[in-house]
Structures are given as C-alpha cells and as structure tokens.
Coordinates of C-alpha atoms in Angstrom, one line a residue:
X1 CA 134.7 112.9 -59.7
X2 CA 137.9 111.0 -60.6
X3 CA 139.3 109.4 -57.4
X4 CA 142.6 107.7 -56.8
X5 CA 142.8 105.0 -54.1
X6 CA 146.2 104.0 -52.7
X7 CA 147.1 101.1 -50.3
X8 CA 150.0 101.2 -47.8
X9 CA 151.8 104.5 -48.2
X10 CA 154.9 103.7 -46.0
X11 CA 156.0 107.3 -46.4
X12 CA 156.6 107.1 -50.2
X13 CA 154.6 110.1 -51.2
X14 CA 156.9 111.1 -54.0
X15 CA 156.5 107.7 -55.8
X16 CA 152.7 107.8 -55.2
X17 CA 152.2 111.3 -56.6
X18 CA 154.5 110.5 -59.5
X19 CA 152.4 107.5 -60.4
X20 CA 149.3 109.7 -60.1
X21 CA 150.7 112.2 -62.5
X22 CA 151.6 109.5 -65.0
X23 CA 148.1 108.2 -65.0
X24 CA 146.6 111.7 -65.4
X25 CA 148.9 112.5 -68.3
X26 CA 148.3 109.2 -70.0
X27 CA 144.5 109.5 -69.8
X28 CA 144.4 113.3 -70.2
X29 CA 142.1 113.6 -67.2
X30 CA 143.5 114.8 -63.8
X31 CA 142.8 113.0 -60.6
X32 CA 140.6 115.2 -58.3
X33 CA 141.0 113.3 -55.0
X34 CA 143.4 110.8 -53.5
X35 CA 142.4 108.4 -50.7
X36 CA 145.2 106.6 -48.8
X37 CA 144.5 103.5 -46.6
X38 CA 147.1 103.8 -43.9
X39 CA 150.8 103.4 -42.9
X40 CA 151.2 107.0 -43.9
X41 CA 154.2 107.6 -41.6
X42 CA 153.9 111.3 -40.9
X43 CA 157.5 111.8 -39.6
X44 CA 158.1 115.6 -39.7
X45 CA 161.6 115.5 -38.0
X46 CA 164.1 112.9 -37.1
X47 CA 162.9 113.1 -33.5
X48 CA 159.5 111.8 -34.7
X49 CA 161.0 108.5 -35.9
X50 CA 161.8 107.4 -32.4
X51 CA 158.1 106.9 -31.7
X52 CA 157.3 105.2 -35.0
X53 CA 155.7 101.7 -34.6
X54 CA 158.4 99.7 -36.2
X55 CA 161.7 98.1 -35.3
X56 CA 164.5 100.8 -35.2
X57 CA 166.4 99.2 -38.1
X58 CA 163.4 100.0 -40.4
X59 CA 162.9 103.6 -39.3
X60 CA 163.9 106.0 -42.0
X61 CA 163.0 109.6 -42.9
X62 CA 160.8 109.2 -45.9
X63 CA 159.1 111.9 -48.0
X64 CA 156.5 113.5 -45.7
X65 CA 158.9 116.1 -44.2
X66 CA 159.2 117.7 -47.7
X67 CA 155.4 118.3 -47.8
X68 CA 155.3 119.4 -44.1
X69 CA 158.0 122.0 -44.7
X70 CA 156.3 123.3 -47.8
X71 CA 159.2 122.3 -50.1
X72 CA 156.6 120.2 -52.0
X73 CA 152.8 120.4 -52.3
X74 CA 150.4 117.5 -52.9
X75 CA 149.1 117.8 -56.5
X76 CA 145.6 117.0 -55.4
X77 CA 143.5 116.9 -52.2
X78 CA 144.6 113.9 -50.2
X79 CA 142.7 112.2 -47.4
X80 CA 144.2 109.3 -45.3
X81 CA 143.6 107.1 -42.3
X82 CA 146.2 105.8 -40.0
X83 CA 147.6 102.2 -40.0
X84 CA 149.8 100.3 -37.6
X85 CA 153.1 101.8 -38.7
X86 CA 152.7 105.5 -37.9
X87 CA 154.2 108.3 -35.8
X88 CA 151.6 108.3 -33.1
X89 CA 152.8 111.5 -31.5
X90 CA 151.7 113.4 -34.6
X91 CA 148.3 111.7 -35.4
X92 CA 147.2 111.5 -31.8
X93 CA 147.1 115.3 -31.6
X94 CA 144.5 115.3 -34.4
X95 CA 142.2 112.8 -32.7
X96 CA 139.1 114.4 -34.4
X97 CA 141.0 114.9 -37.8
X98 CA 142.8 117.8 -39.3
X99 CA 145.6 118.9 -41.7
X100 CA 149.1 117.5 -41.4
X101 CA 150.4 119.4 -44.4
X102 CA 148.9 121.7 -47.2
X103 CA 146.4 119.7 -49.1
X104 CA 146.9 116.5 -47.0
X105 CA 144.1 115.7 -44.5
X106 CA 144.0 113.1 -41.7
X107 CA 140.5 111.7 -41.1
X108 CA 141.1 111.1 -37.4
X109 CA 140.7 108.1 -35.2
X110 CA 137.4 107.9 -36.9
X111 CA 135.6 110.5 -39.0
X112 CA 133.1 111.4 -41.7
X113 CA 133.5 114.4 -44.0
X114 CA 132.0 115.6 -47.3
X115 CA 134.1 116.2 -50.4
X116 CA 132.0 117.5 -53.3
X117 CA 129.0 115.2 -53.6
X118 CA 130.8 112.3 -51.8
X119 CA 130.4 111.4 -48.1
X120 CA 133.6 109.7 -46.9
X121 CA 134.1 108.0 -43.6
X122 CA 136.7 105.8 -42.0
X123 CA 138.7 104.8 -39.0
X124 CA 142.4 104.4 -38.2
X125 CA 144.5 101.6 -36.8
X126 CA 144.2 97.8 -36.8
X127 CA 142.1 95.4 -34.7
X128 CA 143.7 93.7 -31.7
X129 CA 141.1 92.1 -29.4
X130 CA 143.2 92.6 -26.3
X131 CA 143.3 96.4 -26.8
X132 CA 139.9 96.9 -28.5
X133 CA 138.0 97.7 -25.3
X134 CA 140.7 100.0 -23.8
X135 CA 140.5 103.7 -23.4
X136 CA 143.1 106.3 -24.6
X137 CA 146.2 106.8 -22.4
X138 CA 149.2 106.7 -24.7
X139 CA 151.3 109.8 -24.7
X140 CA 155.0 110.9 -25.1
X141 CA 157.3 109.4 -24.0
X142 CA 156.0 106.2 -25.6
X143 CA 157.5 102.8 -24.6
X144 CA 157.7 99.7 -26.7
X145 CA 154.1 98.8 -25.7
X146 CA 152.3 102.1 -25.9
X147 CA 153.7 103.1 -29.3
X148 CA 151.9 99.9 -30.6
X149 CA 148.7 100.2 -28.7
X150 CA 148.3 103.8 -29.8
X151 CA 147.8 102.4 -33.3
X152 CA 145.2 99.8 -32.3
X153 CA 141.5 100.6 -33.1
X154 CA 139.2 101.2 -30.2
X155 CA 135.7 100.0 -29.8
X156 CA 134.5 103.5 -29.2
X157 CA 135.4 104.6 -32.7
X158 CA 133.6 101.7 -34.3
X159 CA 130.5 102.3 -32.2
X160 CA 130.5 106.0 -33.1
X161 CA 130.5 105.2 -36.8
X162 CA 127.7 102.8 -36.0
X163 CA 125.5 105.8 -34.9
X164 CA 125.6 107.1 -38.5
X165 CA 122.2 106.8 -40.1
X166 CA 122.6 108.7 -43.4
X167 CA 124.2 106.8 -46.3
X168 CA 127.9 106.9 -46.8
X169 CA 129.6 106.6 -50.2
X170 CA 133.1 105.6 -49.3
X171 CA 134.6 103.9 -46.2
X172 CA 138.4 103.8 -45.5
X173 CA 140.2 101.5 -43.2
X174 CA 143.7 100.0 -42.9
X175 CA 142.8 96.4 -42.0
X176 CA 140.2 94.3 -43.9
X177 CA 136.7 93.6 -42.5
X178 CA 136.7 90.0 -41.6
X179 CA 134.7 87.9 -44.1
X180 CA 135.2 90.0 -47.3
X181 CA 137.3 87.2 -48.8
X182 CA 134.3 85.0 -48.9
X183 CA 132.8 87.2 -51.6
X184 CA 135.8 87.3 -53.9
X185 CA 138.5 85.0 -55.4
X186 CA 139.4 83.2 -52.2
X187 CA 141.6 80.6 -54.0
X188 CA 143.4 83.2 -56.0
X189 CA 144.2 85.1 -52.8
X190 CA 145.6 81.9 -51.2
X191 CA 147.7 81.3 -54.3
X192 CA 149.3 84.7 -53.8
X193 CA 149.5 84.5 -50.0
X194 CA 149.5 80.8 -49.0
X195 CA 150.1 81.7 -45.3
X196 CA 146.6 83.3 -45.2
X197 CA 145.0 79.9 -45.5
X198 CA 145.1 79.0 -41.8
X199 CA 143.6 82.4 -40.7
X200 CA 141.0 82.1 -43.4
X201 CA 140.1 78.6 -42.3
X202 CA 139.8 79.8 -38.7
X203 CA 137.8 82.9 -39.8
X204 CA 140.4 85.2 -38.3
X205 CA 141.7 87.2 -41.2
X206 CA 140.5 90.7 -40.7
X207 CA 138.5 92.9 -38.3
X208 CA 135.3 91.3 -37.1
X209 CA 133.7 94.5 -35.7
X210 CA 134.5 96.2 -39.0
X211 CA 132.4 93.6 -40.9
X212 CA 129.5 94.2 -38.6
X213 CA 129.9 97.9 -39.3
X214 CA 130.0 97.3 -43.1
X215 CA 126.7 95.3 -42.8
X216 CA 125.1 98.1 -40.9
X217 CA 126.4 101.1 -42.9
X218 CA 126.2 99.5 -46.3
X219 CA 128.6 101.9 -48.0
X220 CA 129.0 101.9 -51.8
X221 CA 132.8 101.4 -51.6
X222 CA 135.1 100.1 -48.9
X223 CA 138.9 100.5 -49.4
X224 CA 141.6 98.9 -47.3
X225 CA 145.3 97.9 -47.4
X226 CA 147.5 96.3 -44.7
X227 CA 148.0 92.8 -46.1
X228 CA 150.1 93.9 -49.1
X229 CA 148.0 92.3 -51.8
X230 CA 145.4 93.5 -54.2
X231 CA 142.0 91.9 -53.7
X232 CA 138.5 92.8 -54.7
X233 CA 135.0 91.5 -53.8
X234 CA 131.4 92.5 -53.7
X235 CA 129.4 92.0 -50.5
X236 CA 125.7 91.9 -51.3
X237 CA 123.2 93.2 -48.7
X238 CA 120.2 90.9 -49.0
X239 CA 118.3 92.5 -46.1
X240 CA 116.3 95.7 -46.7
X241 CA 118.4 98.7 -45.7
X242 CA 117.6 100.5 -42.4
X243 CA 115.8 103.8 -42.5
X244 CA 112.4 105.0 -43.8
X245 CA 113.6 105.0 -47.4
X246 CA 114.9 101.5 -48.6
X247 CA 116.8 103.2 -51.4
X248 CA 118.9 105.3 -49.1
X249 CA 121.5 102.7 -48.7
X250 CA 123.4 100.7 -51.3
X251 CA 122.4 97.1 -52.1
X252 CA 126.0 96.0 -52.3
X253 CA 129.4 97.1 -51.1
X254 CA 132.4 97.1 -53.5
X255 CA 135.5 96.1 -51.5
X256 CA 139.0 96.8 -52.7
X257 CA 142.3 96.2 -50.9
X258 CA 145.6 97.5 -52.4
X259 CA 149.3 96.6 -52.0
X260 CA 152.2 98.6 -50.8
X261 CA 154.2 100.9 -53.2
X262 CA 155.9 99.1 -56.1
X263 CA 157.2 101.6 -58.6
X264 CA 157.3 98.9 -61.4
X265 CA 153.8 97.7 -60.6
X266 CA 151.6 100.8 -60.0
X267 CA 148.5 98.8 -60.7
X268 CA 149.1 96.9 -57.5
X269 CA 149.0 99.9 -55.1
X270 CA 147.0 102.5 -57.1
X271 CA 143.5 102.4 -58.4
X272 CA 141.7 105.1 -60.4
X273 CA 137.9 105.2 -60.2
X274 CA 135.2 107.5 -61.4
X275 CA 133.0 107.4 -58.3
X276 CA 130.3 109.3 -60.2
X277 CA 130.0 106.4 -62.6
X278 CA 126.3 105.2 -62.6
X279 CA 125.8 101.9 -60.9
X280 CA 124.4 100.3 -64.1
X281 CA 127.7 100.9 -66.0
X282 CA 128.8 97.4 -65.0
X283 CA 126.6 94.4 -65.5
X284 CA 124.6 93.2 -62.5
X285 CA 126.6 91.0 -60.2
X286 CA 130.0 92.3 -61.4
X287 CA 132.2 95.2 -60.6
X288 CA 134.4 96.7 -63.3
X289 CA 137.9 97.6 -61.9
X290 CA 139.5 100.2 -64.0
X291 CA 143.2 100.0 -63.3
X292 CA 146.0 102.3 -64.3
X293 CA 146.7 100.2 -67.4
X294 CA 149.5 98.0 -66.0
X295 CA 147.3 94.9 -65.7
X296 CA 144.2 95.8 -67.7
X297 CA 140.6 95.6 -66.5
X298 CA 139.1 92.8 -64.5
X299 CA 135.6 91.6 -63.7
X300 CA 135.1 90.2 -60.2
X301 CA 132.2 87.8 -59.6
X302 CA 129.9 88.6 -56.7
X303 CA 130.4 85.3 -54.9
X304 CA 127.4 84.3 -52.9
X305 CA 125.0 86.2 -55.2
X306 CA 124.5 83.5 -57.8
X307 CA 121.2 84.9 -59.1
X308 CA 122.9 88.2 -59.9
X309 CA 126.0 86.6 -61.3
X310 CA 123.9 84.4 -63.6
X311 CA 122.1 87.5 -65.0
X312 CA 125.5 89.0 -65.9
X313 CA 125.9 88.5 -69.6
X314 CA 127.6 91.7 -70.8
X315 CA 130.8 91.5 -72.7
X316 CA 133.8 92.4 -70.5
X317 CA 135.6 94.3 -73.2
X318 CA 132.6 96.3 -74.1
X319 CA 132.0 97.2 -70.4
X320 CA 135.6 98.3 -70.1
X321 CA 135.4 100.5 -73.1
X322 CA 132.2 102.1 -71.9
X323 CA 133.8 102.8 -68.5
X324 CA 136.9 104.3 -70.1
X325 CA 134.7 106.5 -72.3
X326 CA 132.7 107.7 -69.3
X327 CA 135.9 108.7 -67.5
X328 CA 137.3 110.5 -70.6
X329 CA 134.2 112.6 -70.8
X330 CA 134.3 113.5 -67.1
X331 CA 135.6 117.0 -66.9
X332 CA 136.0 117.0 -63.1
X333 CA 134.7 119.6 -60.7
X334 CA 134.6 123.2 -61.8
X335 CA 136.4 124.5 -58.7
X336 CA 139.1 123.0 -56.4
X337 CA 137.7 120.5 -54.0
X338 CA 137.5 121.3 -50.3
X339 CA 136.7 119.3 -47.2
X340 CA 133.4 120.2 -45.6
X341 CA 132.0 119.3 -42.1
X342 CA 129.4 116.6 -42.0
X343 CA 126.5 117.8 -39.8
X344 CA 125.4 114.3 -38.7
X345 CA 128.9 113.4 -37.7
X346 CA 129.4 116.6 -35.7
X347 CA 126.2 115.9 -33.9
X348 CA 127.4 112.4 -33.0
X349 CA 130.7 113.8 -31.8
X350 CA 129.0 116.4 -29.6
X351 CA 126.6 113.7 -28.1
X352 CA 129.5 111.4 -27.3
X353 CA 132.2 113.8 -26.2
X354 CA 131.6 113.0 -22.5
X355 CA 131.9 109.3 -23.3
X356 CA 135.5 109.4 -24.7
X357 CA 137.2 106.6 -22.8
X358 CA 140.5 107.4 -21.1
X359 CA 142.8 105.0 -19.2
X360 CA 144.4 101.7 -20.0
X361 CA 141.7 99.5 -18.5
X362 CA 139.5 97.2 -20.5
X363 CA 135.7 97.9 -20.2
X364 CA 132.7 98.2 -22.5
X365 CA 132.4 101.6 -24.1
X366 CA 128.9 102.9 -24.9
X367 CA 127.8 105.5 -27.4
X368 CA 124.6 107.3 -27.9
X369 CA 122.6 108.8 -30.8
X370 CA 122.6 112.6 -31.0
X371 CA 119.6 114.4 -29.6
X372 CA 117.6 117.1 -31.3
X373 CA 119.4 119.6 -29.2
X374 CA 122.7 118.3 -30.5
X375 CA 121.5 118.6 -34.1
X376 CA 120.1 122.1 -33.6
X377 CA 123.3 123.3 -31.9
X378 CA 125.4 122.0 -34.8
X379 CA 123.2 123.6 -37.4
X380 CA 123.3 126.9 -35.7
X381 CA 127.1 126.8 -35.3
X382 CA 127.6 125.9 -39.0
X383 CA 125.3 128.8 -40.0
X384 CA 127.5 131.1 -37.9
X385 CA 130.8 129.6 -39.2
X386 CA 132.9 132.1 -41.1
X387 CA 134.2 129.3 -43.3
X388 CA 130.7 128.4 -44.6
X389 CA 131.1 124.8 -43.4
X390 CA 134.5 124.2 -44.9
X391 CA 137.1 122.6 -42.7
X392 CA 139.7 125.4 -42.2
X393 CA 142.8 124.6 -44.1
X394 CA 145.0 126.2 -41.5
X395 CA 147.2 128.1 -43.9
X396 CA 148.0 131.8 -43.5
X397 CA 146.0 134.0 -42.7
X398 CA 143.6 131.4 -41.2
X399 CA 146.2 129.7 -39.0
X400 CA 149.2 127.4 -39.0
X401 CA 148.6 123.8 -39.8
X402 CA 151.8 123.0 -37.8
X403 CA 149.9 123.8 -34.6
X404 CA 148.2 120.4 -34.2
X405 CA 146.7 121.1 -30.7
X406 CA 145.5 124.4 -32.0
X407 CA 143.5 122.7 -34.8
X408 CA 141.9 120.3 -32.3
X409 CA 140.9 123.1 -29.9
X410 CA 139.4 125.2 -32.8
X411 CA 137.4 122.2 -33.9
X412 CA 136.0 121.7 -30.4
X413 CA 135.2 125.4 -30.1
X414 CA 133.0 125.0 -33.1
X415 CA 131.0 122.4 -31.1
X416 CA 131.2 124.4 -27.9
X417 CA 133.1 121.5 -26.2
X418 CA 136.0 121.4 -23.8
X419 CA 139.3 119.9 -24.8
X420 CA 140.1 117.0 -22.5
X421 CA 142.5 115.2 -24.8
X422 CA 145.8 116.4 -23.2
X423 CA 144.8 114.9 -19.8
X424 CA 144.2 111.4 -21.2
X425 CA 147.3 109.9 -19.4
X426 CA 146.1 111.2 -16.0
X427 CA 143.2 108.7 -15.8
X428 CA 144.4 105.8 -13.7
X429 CA 142.7 102.5 -14.0
X430 CA 140.0 101.9 -11.3
X431 CA 141.2 100.1 -8.2
X432 CA 140.5 96.5 -8.1
X433 CA 137.6 95.8 -5.7
X434 CA 138.7 94.4 -2.4
X435 CA 136.9 91.6 -0.5
X436 CA 135.2 92.8 2.7
X437 CA 137.1 91.9 5.9
X438 CA 136.2 88.5 7.4
X439 CA 134.0 88.7 10.5
X440 CA 134.2 86.2 13.4
X441 CA 131.2 83.8 13.5
X442 CA 128.5 84.8 15.8
X443 CA 128.2 82.6 19.0
X444 CA 125.3 80.1 18.9
X445 CA 122.3 80.8 21.1
X446 CA 122.2 79.2 24.6
X447 CA 125.8 78.0 24.2
X448 CA 127.7 76.8 27.3
X449 CA 130.3 79.5 28.3
X450 CA 133.8 78.4 27.7
X451 CA 136.0 77.4 30.7
X452 CA 138.2 80.0 32.1
X453 CA 141.7 79.9 30.9
X454 CA 144.3 78.3 33.2
X455 CA 146.4 80.6 35.3
X456 CA 149.8 81.3 34.0
X457 CA 152.7 79.3 35.5
X458 CA 154.6 80.9 38.3
X459 CA 158.0 82.3 37.2
X460 CA 160.9 80.2 38.3
X461 CA 163.2 82.1 40.8
X462 CA 166.5 82.8 39.3
X463 CA 169.5 81.1 41.0
X464 CA 171.8 83.9 40.5
X465 CA 172.2 87.2 38.9
X466 CA 170.9 88.0 35.5
X467 CA 174.3 87.2 34.0
X468 CA 174.8 83.8 35.9
X469 CA 175.2 80.8 33.6
X470 CA 172.4 78.2 34.0
X471 CA 173.5 74.6 34.7
X472 CA 172.0 72.2 32.2
X473 CA 171.8 69.5 35.0
X474 CA 169.9 71.7 37.5
X475 CA 166.8 69.5 37.2
X476 CA 168.6 66.6 38.8
X477 CA 168.0 68.1 42.3
X478 CA 171.2 66.8 43.9
X479 CA 174.5 68.6 44.5
X480 CA 177.7 66.8 45.3
X481 CA 177.5 67.1 49.1
X482 CA 174.0 65.6 49.2
X483 CA 175.0 62.8 47.0
X484 CA 177.9 62.0 49.4
X485 CA 175.7 61.9 52.5
X486 CA 173.3 59.6 50.9
X487 CA 176.0 57.2 50.0
X488 CA 177.3 57.1 53.6
X489 CA 173.8 56.3 55.0
X490 CA 173.5 53.4 52.6
X491 CA 176.9 52.0 53.6
X492 CA 176.0 52.1 57.3
X493 CA 172.7 50.3 56.7
X494 CA 174.4 47.5 54.8
X495 CA 176.9 47.0 57.5
X496 CA 174.2 46.6 60.2
X497 CA 172.3 44.2 58.0
X498 CA 175.4 42.0 57.6
X499 CA 176.1 41.8 61.4
X500 CA 172.5 40.8 62.1
X501 CA 172.6 38.0 59.6
X502 CA 175.9 36.7 61.1
X503 CA 174.4 36.7 64.6
X504 CA 171.4 34.8 63.3
X505 CA 173.6 32.2 61.7
X506 CA 175.6 31.7 64.8
X507 CA 172.4 31.1 66.9
X508 CA 171.1 28.6 64.4
X509 CA 174.3 26.5 64.5
X510 CA 174.2 25.9 68.2

C-alpha cells in the first residue's frame, strides 16, 4: 500500500493534494492513502472561524469548505488527527471519529481503525500539563480559554490507547513524543531550530505521556508534525514485547515528523512510503526515507543502538534503488480502500464509556480493559452490521455526513451505548470540601464552677425628657446656688476666727 504522510495542514488541502498528484504522475504509481498529522482547520463556514484556536488576524477561510460542499473531492482516502489550531466546534461533535467530508475521515480524540491490512491509531491535540487531567466541558460559545483547552490532549485518551494489546502498524499525533530526538540527529535539529536547545536540555520538548505510550504500544511507524521541521529517528525496543508471542510487536519504531506546507519544498511536508515494504529492505539499524524527490533519499542512524548501526554496511544508493523498484512494482489495492471498525478498539470504548470524564476539574482518570462480555457484544454487533464492518461513509442513501451528531449517535447505537456527549458542559466541578465547624472545648472534670456574673449597673435616672440636652458638667454635683451658700459659710467662719485672735492678742498685752 502506497501511503502519503503530511505534516501540518493549516487548511491548505489544494496544495497538498496537488503535490500528491505530482508525485503520483512522476512515479507512475497512485497514492492509496493520505495520513495528515493535525492543524487540519475544518472551517465549513465563516461562522466556524470565530471558534478557531488562533489570533483573529490569522483566521482565514482556507480550502476545506470546498470539499465539505462537494465542489471538490479528495483524490484518495484521507485520515487526519486534530492539532492545536482547529475549529473545535466541528471536531468535538465527532469525539469518537467520523467523516467531515467525502473521503476525509477524522480519527477522533483518540481512535484505532483498519484500512486494508494496516491498523492505524492516533490521538488529537497537544500536551499541556495543566489541562491533561481535566475532563471535557468545552462547548459553544467558546471563550478565549475554552477554545484552546478544547485542543489539549486529555489523559483519558492516552490511557484508552494504553489498553490496546494487539499490535498497531501506524500511530498519528500532532505533537512529538518526548525523547524521540535522542534517537536521531539532535545536533542537526538544533542547527535548524536553535531555540529548541533549551527545551531539549531540560527534556521538555514533546509529550511525555506519548513517549510512554510509544514504549508500550511499539508501533512500526509514528508520524507527527507541530514543530514545523522535518525530523526522523528510530526508537529501538530492547525489552521483549508484551504478549504471549514476542513477535507480535515491532522491535523498533520509525518516527517521522514533517513540516507545514511549502509549495516550493514538498519534500519538507509530504512523505511517500510503501508501508508494505518488508522490514529487511533497509539495512539493520537504518531507515530508508523515500522522499518525493526534492531532497533525495536519506539514511538515519539508529542512535543508541550502536550494535545494529555497526552491522549496517549496505550501500545507501543501492538501498534507495531497491526501495524505488519495490514501490514501482507495487500495483496497489485491487479495490478502493475503506475504513473498517477495529473490534478491539470498539471493546475498549464500550468498557470505558461510563468513565468518560466531564467537567473542568483536574483529577486522575482511570480506564479499564474490556471484559469478555464487551468483546462478545462487539463481535455480535459487527456480525449483524449491514455495512459488514465498514465505517459508514454517510453519503446518500446511507446518510448525510454533514449531520455530525447523527454520525456520533449512530456509532454509539452500534455499541448499544447512550449518547452523553451533549451534556458535557452540565457537569459542574465538585464542591470544595469544607472544614467541620469548630466545637467549644469540653469542660475539664471536677472543675470549680465559674463565679456568677456581676449584676448589671442600675440605669441612671434621666434629668429631663428624652429630648433634654445633657450638661457635660453634670458630674460636678454643684449648682450655682449651692456654690454661693458654701462661699457665705466660709466667709462667716473666717470672720469669727479673726475676732477670736484679736481678743486673744489684747489679753496677752495686758
């Protein structure tokens, strides 16, 4: 199967499909499937642009509305994940995935589907630690905050993908798993993007939970975008894979990140791969990147796997020619590709449907593995499915792809589940726990009883009526008449004392 991989779309579908057609005509082999790594910008109408996660001066009607209206049709089956510059009012309605236009499929907030012999998984958004543990609550009308948080990856999606046990061929994400740079040309990346150095030195470039997921799932390929630079690396898995059969999972993951659209440099944003290429086409410890011809082919050393790298002695030109011949001989699938349900993923969704987190509060979100009942129910429903396991394309007469909530409800009916998504904004955060009221201390045993309180003071009798003005000197206790009488008594006493003294003096002189 010939697969095209594209980096940041930014709504430039016409340029992307034009580059795809140029590659197909040059090589004489059509591209069967296109995978896009985010910033799709699915604005159908001008009213959708008001919710896009970008400053208003950058909002512009790009190309998607032409494909939504049917004026144009995607030349090949296209699958994409969401990034951090999206129209969240559109993609949020397809939480479980679905069609946004004929031949263009959104993988959902997280998802796993089958296309031909390939098993493709992925998640949408970017990693922000302060929103990672939140539930879902964003809804029209978005504000400046919720239009951004709606495009931030939730822990619940990563944990659901962590429940996948069967091997996955391709994983898609918008941001990079943290640590992939350590297995590629780190210095070359810093030369292209010098401002990455500080984040790399602090081990903060990328999505840390995504790297844990990569180590657990061990996909054959992992494609990303977001940082607007082309970068490749190989992440070896030294530990034996999980599962009963050690060969079920791949021993290394080929990581590739691609740039945004540059019409003069299609090799920066578009990669053509033959996913059916046998793993021994490239020498051990290397990964042959077959570009669209603008910058040739390149060999990427598997940094950190020195033994495998030392064993690589094949000539690069010979390997490139062999890969090109293998692609030229590939005739592609005999019938048009379609998207099929993945039974294991449906079982995981059914088991975890009651656990979908709603509300803006931060808290741990747990997932669970599907039970035997979940698996049996999914198998029975798929056997009864009139579409024979195909994801309905929602074009007449099967339905209208423009009815996004209708697609979601039909998907949930397949799993016999209730649609609770529309009520996500009605879940208020739990009230903050309040401290119990403080109780007075208990009296000690055998304590002496407290003395009785003193009696209240007697009220002072009013000197006049209620409206009479109170004299500020009333506490002196003397009025003018009393003061005059006291002065008269003192004068009379002094006069008697003086007469007595005079008489005594006269007697003494005789």
